[in-house]
Amino acid sequence: MTPGRDPRAVLRAFAIPDAPGECRRVRGGHINETWRVGPWLLQRLNPDVFPDATSVMENVLAVTRRIAERAGPRAGLRLVPTEDGRPWHAAPDGSVWRLYAFLPGRSFEAPPSPAYAGSAAFAFGEFARCMTDPLLPLHTTMPGFHDSRRRLDALAAAADRDLAGRAGEVQGEIDAILAEHELAAVIPELLASGQLPLRVAHNDAKIANVIFETDSSAPLAVIDLDTTMPGSPLHDFGDLVRSMVSPAAEDAADADTVQVRHDYFAPIVRGFLAGTDGLLTSSERDMLLTAARSIALEQAARFLADHLDGDRYYAVTFPAQNLARARTQLALYRRLSTERDRLEALIREAP
Ligand code: GN1
Ligand code: MG
């Protein structure tokens, strides 16, 4: 184990009893490292992705406090302080660690039924509402995170660099994504001009980031707060659609299996709007589908750029996994675009 990265040694910094039990690595996210230790969850922030870990943790602290204030006993994530009373631990090697009370509940990589999709969407809608009135001030820890134009530019730059020598094989995908630059500019421009309001966004709104109650489809908590920062809830809606509407996994080998399931899309829309409880302006509502398309396109660009760079950002477990991810996202973008009229109608029909 690299010095300073031994989770058991790090645990001693936190205000918990000695020897809390087995320390087991938990797989899941593409970014941080996580261990389950007895009734706690220990996490090491990825310093390459989050160079300003202090700002990330200040945001996480502010968000968990806001949720606890508003939600009362149905509280959500709670940070366990260190022995010296700090909300997180900065290790001598510069890495930043945090300890959460483990939330007993269930989580899913994909919605088991439309009801769960609606419920996950409700949880993120409620999250957006909870961050408002007054708007929770947060650091912008990752500037331009959902600036789709910038994501497309980054793809073009990765194609030029061609660090892994893969650009020739995926020229079709590169061209197809870059051709959509007009769509990629729509939401960033509306946000920049103030026609869409800047609120707080979770920025990784997928069902895997919701903990459900053990015995029902009711959401218990929204987790993975690292990317929560000033932004638009439209992006969260987009991520919800992108991650739940298709039966195909994000890294499915065959992008032709990607579909837009209307029986999932409708509850996602209804659940999200119900959770936001009237928060969204009519301009925001009008942009919901555009947001879903932008996010699918943006993720396609990000995954493909990482494939071109030789898989430096997203963890991969098999060769060309980022290419598979990029292809499913591009397929989803295309399907959402072809079925646009019908999906816009489903949004208008939602209460
Ligand atoms: C990353 O590691 P994970 O799964 O929480 C990424 C998100 C993407 C997601 C795609 C900080 O999140 O933006 O939507 O992968 N997080 C970051 O699955 O880049
Ligand atoms: Mg995440």
mmCIF file of C-alpha atoms and ligand atoms in Angstrom, residues 31 202 204 206 209 224 227, ligand 2:
data_model
loop_
_atom_site.group_PDB
_atom_site.id
_atom_site.type_symbol
_atom_site.label_atom_id
_atom_site.label_comp_id
_atom_site.label_asym_id
_atom_site.label_seq_id
_atom_site.Cartn_x
_atom_site.Cartn_y
_atom_site.Cartn_z
ATOM 1 C CA ILE A 31 -13.428 8.596 -9.222
ATOM 2 C CA HIS A 202 -25.811 17.997 -7.729
ATOM 3 C CA ASP A 204 -24.055 13.513 -10.843
ATOM 4 C CA LYS A 206 -28.006 9.021 -11.302
ATOM 5 C CA ASN A 209 -26.374 8.099 -6.104
ATOM 6 C CA ASP A 224 -22.012 11.606 -3.757
ATOM 7 C CA THR A 227 -19.749 17.839 -7.579
HETATM 8 MG MG MG B 2 -19.985 11.096 -8.897
#
